[in-house]
Amino acid sequence: NKTEGKIVELIKRLIPVTEAVLVNYIYFKAQWMTHFDPNLTTEADFYVSKNRTVRVPMMGIKNLTVPYFRDEELACTVVELPYTSNDSTLFILPDDGRMAAVEAKLLPETLRRWRDSLQPRRIEALHLPRFSISSDYKLQEILPRLGIQKIFSEEADLSGITDTTPLCVSQVVHSAVLDVDEEGTEGAASTGVVIERKSFENFIVRFDSPFLFARSS
């Protein structure tokens, strides 16, 4: 399996008139530049909302320096965790009640501004949940809203990939799985941060409420 068993059933149903299935896959596995210490992983509360709390395995690292930015305009905290490769992941904490506002501004220019604003910051301890997520999207319902319409109609021109006519696209399915643990991130495709100030220079970053993340190469 080209996705190392992460995605096992991309297309669940084919109709009799199906002529071709085009599949594109991405498999990604990377180790953190600084591993989380397995001995520091403990069960901890994760505050899904004001009224709902769940127990999660909370990973930890002590005494590290990470790229850090506090965005006062959007009311969120940004921390970058690098991998041993040139890749990294941004973890973004919206303040309480600010998730929707930050999501609405999660645009390429916002990500660029965050990256340009990151500064090394010494952290006494960093805590992040160990997590695994998966998602499936039917892009034939999303792409037309972005202006990609003709390919799904009788006007579709697929002569660049086949001589068979007439053809049009009926399904575009995207499936993604991502695992984050003490060693790093493993994914196929495709928390809030509480800062507890200990002194003028040292503080703890704890992802224990809903957060966003964005991986980049």
PDB file of C-alpha atoms in Angstrom:
ATOM      1  CA  ASN A   1       0.000   0.000   0.000  1.00  0.00           C
ATOM      2  CA  LYS A   2       1.519   3.327  -1.095  1.00  0.00           C
ATOM      3  CA  THR A   3       0.113   5.040   1.996  1.00  0.00           C
ATOM      4  CA  GLU A   4       1.588   2.421   4.370  1.00  0.00           C
ATOM      5  CA  GLY A   5      -1.873   1.145   5.232  1.00  0.00           C
ATOM      6  CA  LYS A   6      -3.145   4.555   6.321  1.00  0.00           C
ATOM      7  CA  ILE A   7      -5.769   4.793   3.563  1.00  0.00           C
ATOM      8  CA  VAL A   8      -7.257   1.442   2.598  1.00  0.00           C
ATOM      9  CA  GLU A   9     -10.505   2.259   0.805  1.00  0.00           C
ATOM     10  CA  LEU A  10     -10.459   5.557  -1.087  1.00  0.00           C
ATOM     11  CA  ILE A  11     -13.222   4.856  -3.627  1.00  0.00           C
ATOM     12  CA  LYS A  12     -16.040   2.977  -1.896  1.00  0.00           C
ATOM     13  CA  ARG A  13     -18.495   2.662  -4.796  1.00  0.00           C
ATOM     14  CA  LEU A  14     -18.126   2.522  -8.588  1.00  0.00           C
ATOM     15  CA  ILE A  15     -21.041   2.696 -10.995  1.00  0.00           C
ATOM     16  CA  PRO A  16     -21.234   0.536 -14.168  1.00  0.00           C
ATOM     17  CA  VAL A  17     -20.443   3.437 -16.536  1.00  0.00           C
ATOM     18  CA  THR A  18     -17.137   4.211 -14.808  1.00  0.00           C
ATOM     19  CA  GLU A  19     -14.345   4.371 -17.403  1.00  0.00           C
ATOM     20  CA  ALA A  20     -11.351   5.285 -15.252  1.00  0.00           C
ATOM     21  CA  VAL A  21     -10.252   6.077 -11.722  1.00  0.00           C
ATOM     22  CA  LEU A  22      -7.341   8.477 -11.230  1.00  0.00           C
ATOM     23  CA  VAL A  23      -5.672   8.274  -7.819  1.00  0.00           C
ATOM     24  CA  ASN A  24      -3.114  10.637  -6.350  1.00  0.00           C
ATOM     25  CA  TYR A  25      -1.536   9.936  -2.979  1.00  0.00           C
ATOM     26  CA  ILE A  26       0.831  11.618  -0.558  1.00  0.00           C
ATOM     27  CA  TYR A  27       2.592   9.780   2.258  1.00  0.00           C
ATOM     28  CA  PHE A  28       4.506  11.762   4.858  1.00  0.00           C
ATOM     29  CA  LYS A  29       6.518  10.641   7.869  1.00  0.00           C
ATOM     30  CA  ALA A  30       8.912  12.825   9.830  1.00  0.00           C
ATOM     31  CA  GLN A  31      10.577  12.927  13.235  1.00  0.00           C
ATOM     32  CA  TRP A  32      10.517  15.953  15.500  1.00  0.00           C
ATOM     33  CA  MET A  33      13.796  17.840  15.760  1.00  0.00           C
ATOM     34  CA  THR A  34      13.332  17.483  19.521  1.00  0.00           C
ATOM     35  CA  HIS A  35      11.388  14.381  20.539  1.00  0.00           C
ATOM     36  CA  PHE A  36       8.740  14.483  23.224  1.00  0.00           C
ATOM     37  CA  ASP A  37       9.877  12.503  26.263  1.00  0.00           C
ATOM     38  CA  PRO A  38       7.681   9.351  26.524  1.00  0.00           C
ATOM     39  CA  ASN A  39       8.237   9.425  30.308  1.00  0.00           C
ATOM     40  CA  LEU A  40       6.421  12.765  30.445  1.00  0.00           C
ATOM     41  CA  THR A  41       3.305  11.512  28.616  1.00  0.00           C
ATOM     42  CA  THR A  42       0.396  11.378  31.068  1.00  0.00           C
ATOM     43  CA  GLU A  43      -3.389  11.312  30.968  1.00  0.00           C
ATOM     44  CA  ALA A  44      -4.682  14.881  31.177  1.00  0.00           C
ATOM     45  CA  ASP A  45      -7.833  16.912  30.675  1.00  0.00           C
ATOM     46  CA  PHE A  46      -8.543  18.378  27.234  1.00  0.00           C
ATOM     47  CA  TYR A  47     -11.186  21.101  27.289  1.00  0.00           C
ATOM     48  CA  VAL A  48     -13.297  20.521  24.174  1.00  0.00           C
ATOM     49  CA  SER A  49     -15.656  23.304  25.284  1.00  0.00           C
ATOM     50  CA  LYS A  50     -16.700  25.084  28.469  1.00  0.00           C
ATOM     51  CA  ASN A  51     -19.034  22.209  29.269  1.00  0.00           C
ATOM     52  CA  ARG A  52     -17.117  19.211  27.929  1.00  0.00           C
ATOM     53  CA  THR A  53     -13.799  17.722  28.996  1.00  0.00           C
ATOM     54  CA  VAL A  54     -12.119  14.529  27.776  1.00  0.00           C
ATOM     55  CA  ARG A  55      -9.019  12.655  28.935  1.00  0.00           C
ATOM     56  CA  VAL A  56      -6.157  12.470  26.443  1.00  0.00           C
ATOM     57  CA  PRO A  57      -2.521  11.281  26.426  1.00  0.00           C
ATOM     58  CA  MET A  58      -0.628  14.570  26.892  1.00  0.00           C
ATOM     59  CA  MET A  59       2.973  14.549  25.643  1.00  0.00           C
ATOM     60  CA  GLY A  60       5.687  16.769  27.075  1.00  0.00           C
ATOM     61  CA  ILE A  61       9.114  18.282  26.448  1.00  0.00           C
ATOM     62  CA  LYS A  62      11.106  20.239  29.023  1.00  0.00           C
ATOM     63  CA  ASN A  63      13.493  23.142  28.487  1.00  0.00           C
ATOM     64  CA  LEU A  64      13.463  23.902  24.781  1.00  0.00           C
ATOM     65  CA  THR A  65      13.602  26.906  22.478  1.00  0.00           C
ATOM     66  CA  VAL A  66      10.957  27.138  19.751  1.00  0.00           C
ATOM     67  CA  PRO A  67       9.879  29.729  17.160  1.00  0.00           C
ATOM     68  CA  TYR A  68       7.031  31.595  18.861  1.00  0.00           C
ATOM     69  CA  PHE A  69       4.644  34.462  18.058  1.00  0.00           C
ATOM     70  CA  ARG A  70       1.792  36.063  19.956  1.00  0.00           C
ATOM     71  CA  ASP A  71      -0.727  37.518  17.462  1.00  0.00           C
ATOM     72  CA  GLU A  72      -2.601  40.212  19.375  1.00  0.00           C
ATOM     73  CA  GLU A  73      -4.620  41.205  16.304  1.00  0.00           C
ATOM     74  CA  LEU A  74      -6.205  37.753  15.914  1.00  0.00           C
ATOM     75  CA  ALA A  75      -5.904  36.869  19.601  1.00  0.00           C
ATOM     76  CA  CYS A  76      -3.972  33.638  19.144  1.00  0.00           C
ATOM     77  CA  THR A  77      -0.611  32.087  19.989  1.00  0.00           C
ATOM     78  CA  VAL A  78       1.591  30.463  17.339  1.00  0.00           C
ATOM     79  CA  VAL A  79       4.332  27.883  17.978  1.00  0.00           C
ATOM     80  CA  GLU A  80       6.402  26.161  15.284  1.00  0.00           C
ATOM     81  CA  LEU A  81       7.772  22.647  15.812  1.00  0.00           C
ATOM     82  CA  PRO A  82      10.445  21.634  13.276  1.00  0.00           C
ATOM     83  CA  TYR A  83      11.183  18.136  11.996  1.00  0.00           C
ATOM     84  CA  THR A  84      14.621  16.681  11.319  1.00  0.00           C
ATOM     85  CA  SER A  85      13.908  17.405   7.654  1.00  0.00           C
ATOM     86  CA  ASN A  86      13.216  20.919   6.350  1.00  0.00           C
ATOM     87  CA  ASP A  87       9.522  20.496   7.179  1.00  0.00           C
ATOM     88  CA  SER A  88       7.738  21.924  10.194  1.00  0.00           C
ATOM     89  CA  THR A  89       4.277  22.317  11.686  1.00  0.00           C
ATOM     90  CA  LEU A  90       2.677  25.484  13.018  1.00  0.00           C
ATOM     91  CA  PHE A  91       0.391  24.993  16.017  1.00  0.00           C
ATOM     92  CA  ILE A  92      -2.078  27.828  16.515  1.00  0.00           C
ATOM     93  CA  LEU A  93      -4.087  28.580  19.657  1.00  0.00           C
ATOM     94  CA  PRO A  94      -7.084  30.886  19.348  1.00  0.00           C
ATOM     95  CA  ASP A  95      -7.990  32.529  22.648  1.00  0.00           C
ATOM     96  CA  ASP A  96     -11.246  31.466  24.278  1.00  0.00           C
ATOM     97  CA  GLY A  97     -14.115  32.259  21.913  1.00  0.00           C
ATOM     98  CA  ARG A  98     -11.829  33.213  19.009  1.00  0.00           C
ATOM     99  CA  MET A  99     -11.666  29.934  17.046  1.00  0.00           C
ATOM    100  CA  ALA A 100     -14.146  30.995  14.324  1.00  0.00           C
ATOM    101  CA  ALA A 101     -12.414  34.347  13.831  1.00  0.00           C
ATOM    102  CA  VAL A 102      -8.971  32.742  13.470  1.00  0.00           C
ATOM    103  CA  GLU A 103     -10.307  30.039  11.120  1.00  0.00           C
ATOM    104  CA  ALA A 104     -11.812  32.755   8.913  1.00  0.00           C
ATOM    105  CA  LYS A 105      -8.355  34.346   8.591  1.00  0.00           C
ATOM    106  CA  LEU A 106      -6.497  31.073   7.982  1.00  0.00           C
ATOM    107  CA  LEU A 107      -5.260  32.256   4.578  1.00  0.00           C
ATOM    108  CA  PRO A 108      -1.853  32.000   2.837  1.00  0.00           C
ATOM    109  CA  GLU A 109      -1.040  35.614   3.706  1.00  0.00           C
ATOM    110  CA  THR A 110      -1.828  34.977   7.379  1.00  0.00           C
ATOM    111  CA  LEU A 111       0.437  31.926   7.459  1.00  0.00           C
ATOM    112  CA  ARG A 112       3.205  33.958   5.807  1.00  0.00           C
ATOM    113  CA  ARG A 113       2.790  36.759   8.363  1.00  0.00           C
ATOM    114  CA  TRP A 114       2.986  34.292  11.230  1.00  0.00           C
ATOM    115  CA  ARG A 115       6.132  32.665   9.855  1.00  0.00           C
ATOM    116  CA  ASP A 116       7.770  36.042   9.262  1.00  0.00           C
ATOM    117  CA  SER A 117       6.938  37.066  12.843  1.00  0.00           C
ATOM    118  CA  LEU A 118       8.242  33.965  14.638  1.00  0.00           C
ATOM    119  CA  GLN A 119      11.026  34.584  17.151  1.00  0.00           C
ATOM    120  CA  PRO A 120      12.998  32.039  19.221  1.00  0.00           C
ATOM    121  CA  ARG A 121      11.496  31.732  22.693  1.00  0.00           C
ATOM    122  CA  ARG A 122      12.715  29.706  25.628  1.00  0.00           C
ATOM    123  CA  ILE A 123       9.966  27.488  27.042  1.00  0.00           C
ATOM    124  CA  GLU A 124      10.205  25.687  30.359  1.00  0.00           C
ATOM    125  CA  ALA A 125       7.819  22.961  29.155  1.00  0.00           C
ATOM    126  CA  LEU A 126       5.658  22.245  26.108  1.00  0.00           C
ATOM    127  CA  HIS A 127       2.638  19.927  26.314  1.00  0.00           C
ATOM    128  CA  LEU A 128       0.773  18.632  23.254  1.00  0.00           C
ATOM    129  CA  PRO A 129      -1.822  15.845  22.977  1.00  0.00           C
ATOM    130  CA  ARG A 130      -0.920  12.673  21.138  1.00  0.00           C
ATOM    131  CA  PHE A 131      -3.596  12.498  18.457  1.00  0.00           C
ATOM    132  CA  SER A 132      -4.783  10.822  15.272  1.00  0.00           C
ATOM    133  CA  ILE A 133      -7.279  12.370  12.870  1.00  0.00           C
ATOM    134  CA  SER A 134      -8.874  11.299   9.605  1.00  0.00           C
ATOM    135  CA  SER A 135     -11.189  13.028   7.155  1.00  0.00           C
ATOM    136  CA  ASP A 136     -12.940  12.393   3.856  1.00  0.00           C
ATOM    137  CA  TYR A 137     -14.131  15.073   1.446  1.00  0.00           C
ATOM    138  CA  LYS A 138     -16.357  14.805  -1.627  1.00  0.00           C
ATOM    139  CA  LEU A 139     -14.712  17.508  -3.696  1.00  0.00           C
ATOM    140  CA  GLN A 140     -17.306  17.302  -6.480  1.00  0.00           C
ATOM    141  CA  GLU A 141     -19.533  19.200  -4.056  1.00  0.00           C
ATOM    142  CA  ILE A 142     -16.851  21.766  -3.161  1.00  0.00           C
ATOM    143  CA  LEU A 143     -14.924  22.493  -6.381  1.00  0.00           C
ATOM    144  CA  PRO A 144     -17.908  23.972  -8.296  1.00  0.00           C
ATOM    145  CA  ARG A 145     -18.154  26.658  -5.604  1.00  0.00           C
ATOM    146  CA  LEU A 146     -14.566  27.594  -6.474  1.00  0.00           C
ATOM    147  CA  GLY A 147     -15.418  27.979 -10.153  1.00  0.00           C
ATOM    148  CA  ILE A 148     -14.383  24.487 -11.323  1.00  0.00           C
ATOM    149  CA  GLN A 149     -17.616  23.435 -13.019  1.00  0.00           C
ATOM    150  CA  LYS A 150     -17.156  22.414 -16.655  1.00  0.00           C
ATOM    151  CA  ILE A 151     -15.231  19.229 -15.828  1.00  0.00           C
ATOM    152  CA  PHE A 152     -18.351  17.853 -14.105  1.00  0.00           C
ATOM    153  CA  SER A 153     -20.657  18.565 -17.074  1.00  0.00           C
ATOM    154  CA  GLU A 154     -21.196  17.364 -20.648  1.00  0.00           C
ATOM    155  CA  GLU A 155     -18.891  20.204 -21.730  1.00  0.00           C
ATOM    156  CA  ALA A 156     -15.891  18.533 -20.095  1.00  0.00           C
ATOM    157  CA  ASP A 157     -12.836  18.162 -22.338  1.00  0.00           C
ATOM    158  CA  LEU A 158     -10.646  15.282 -21.158  1.00  0.00           C
ATOM    159  CA  SER A 159      -8.958  14.722 -24.509  1.00  0.00           C
ATOM    160  CA  GLY A 160      -5.582  15.303 -22.884  1.00  0.00           C
ATOM    161  CA  ILE A 161      -5.796  12.021 -20.977  1.00  0.00           C
ATOM    162  CA  THR A 162      -8.063   9.809 -23.108  1.00  0.00           C
ATOM    163  CA  ASP A 163      -9.469   9.376 -26.610  1.00  0.00           C
ATOM    164  CA  THR A 164     -12.750   8.062 -25.222  1.00  0.00           C
ATOM    165  CA  THR A 165     -15.624  10.532 -25.497  1.00  0.00           C
ATOM    166  CA  PRO A 166     -17.831  11.814 -24.093  1.00  0.00           C
ATOM    167  CA  LEU A 167     -16.465  11.692 -20.562  1.00  0.00           C
ATOM    168  CA  CYS A 168     -16.884  13.841 -17.496  1.00  0.00           C
ATOM    169  CA  VAL A 169     -15.795  13.650 -13.871  1.00  0.00           C
ATOM    170  CA  SER A 170     -18.434  12.295 -11.490  1.00  0.00           C
ATOM    171  CA  GLN A 171     -16.447  11.918  -8.260  1.00  0.00           C
ATOM    172  CA  VAL A 172     -13.452  13.625  -6.674  1.00  0.00           C
ATOM    173  CA  VAL A 173     -12.663  12.079  -3.305  1.00  0.00           C
ATOM    174  CA  HIS A 174      -9.956  13.294  -0.925  1.00  0.00           C
ATOM    175  CA  SER A 175      -9.037  11.239   2.130  1.00  0.00           C
ATOM    176  CA  ALA A 176      -6.469  12.214   4.747  1.00  0.00           C
ATOM    177  CA  VAL A 177      -5.060  10.553   7.856  1.00  0.00           C
ATOM    178  CA  LEU A 178      -2.609  12.150  10.273  1.00  0.00           C
ATOM    179  CA  ASP A 179      -0.931  10.711  13.381  1.00  0.00           C
ATOM    180  CA  VAL A 180       1.079  12.849  15.819  1.00  0.00           C
ATOM    181  CA  ASP A 181       3.050  11.191  18.624  1.00  0.00           C
ATOM    182  CA  GLU A 182       6.226  11.572  20.710  1.00  0.00           C
ATOM    183  CA  GLU A 183       8.557  10.816  17.799  1.00  0.00           C
ATOM    184  CA  GLY A 184       6.926  12.889  15.090  1.00  0.00           C
ATOM    185  CA  THR A 185       4.172  12.997  12.499  1.00  0.00           C
ATOM    186  CA  GLU A 186       2.942  10.304  10.128  1.00  0.00           C
ATOM    187  CA  GLY A 187       0.284  11.082   7.602  1.00  0.00           C
ATOM    188  CA  ALA A 188      -1.255  10.245   4.288  1.00  0.00           C
ATOM    189  CA  ALA A 189      -3.439  12.344   2.066  1.00  0.00           C
ATOM    190  CA  SER A 190      -3.793  14.151   2.872  1.00  0.00           C
ATOM    191  CA  THR A 191      -6.001  22.824  21.911  1.00  0.00           C
ATOM    192  CA  GLY A 192      -5.726  25.684  22.828  1.00  0.00           C
ATOM    193  CA  VAL A 193      -2.459  26.885  24.255  1.00  0.00           C
ATOM    194  CA  VAL A 194      -2.460  27.928  27.866  1.00  0.00           C
ATOM    195  CA  ILE A 195       0.607  29.900  28.888  1.00  0.00           C
ATOM    196  CA  GLU A 196       1.482  29.647  32.551  1.00  0.00           C
ATOM    197  CA  ARG A 197       4.108  32.243  33.405  1.00  0.00           C
ATOM    198  CA  LYS A 198       6.641  30.877  35.900  1.00  0.00           C
ATOM    199  CA  SER A 199       8.957  33.876  35.958  1.00  0.00           C
ATOM    200  CA  PHE A 200       9.891  36.791  33.772  1.00  0.00           C
ATOM    201  CA  GLU A 201      11.717  34.503  31.323  1.00  0.00           C
ATOM    202  CA  ASN A 202      10.256  31.005  31.742  1.00  0.00           C
ATOM    203  CA  PHE A 203       6.766  29.821  30.900  1.00  0.00           C
ATOM    204  CA  ILE A 204       4.841  26.677  30.012  1.00  0.00           C
ATOM    205  CA  VAL A 205       2.877  26.149  26.809  1.00  0.00           C
ATOM    206  CA  ARG A 206       0.021  23.670  27.157  1.00  0.00           C
ATOM    207  CA  PHE A 207      -2.228  22.627  24.265  1.00  0.00           C
ATOM    208  CA  ASP A 208      -5.256  21.491  26.248  1.00  0.00           C
ATOM    209  CA  SER A 209      -8.151  23.017  24.290  1.00  0.00           C
ATOM    210  CA  PRO A 210      -9.057  23.130  20.554  1.00  0.00           C
ATOM    211  CA  PHE A 211      -6.181  24.229  18.311  1.00  0.00           C
ATOM    212  CA  LEU A 212      -5.257  24.491  14.646  1.00  0.00           C
ATOM    213  CA  PHE A 213      -2.148  23.247  12.865  1.00  0.00           C
ATOM    214  CA  ALA A 214      -0.563  23.670   9.444  1.00  0.00           C
ATOM    215  CA  ARG A 215       2.331  21.590   8.096  1.00  0.00           C
ATOM    216  CA  SER A 216       4.699  23.101   5.556  1.00  0.00           C
ATOM    217  CA  SER A 217       7.738  22.029   3.572  1.00  0.00           C
TER     218      SER A 217
END
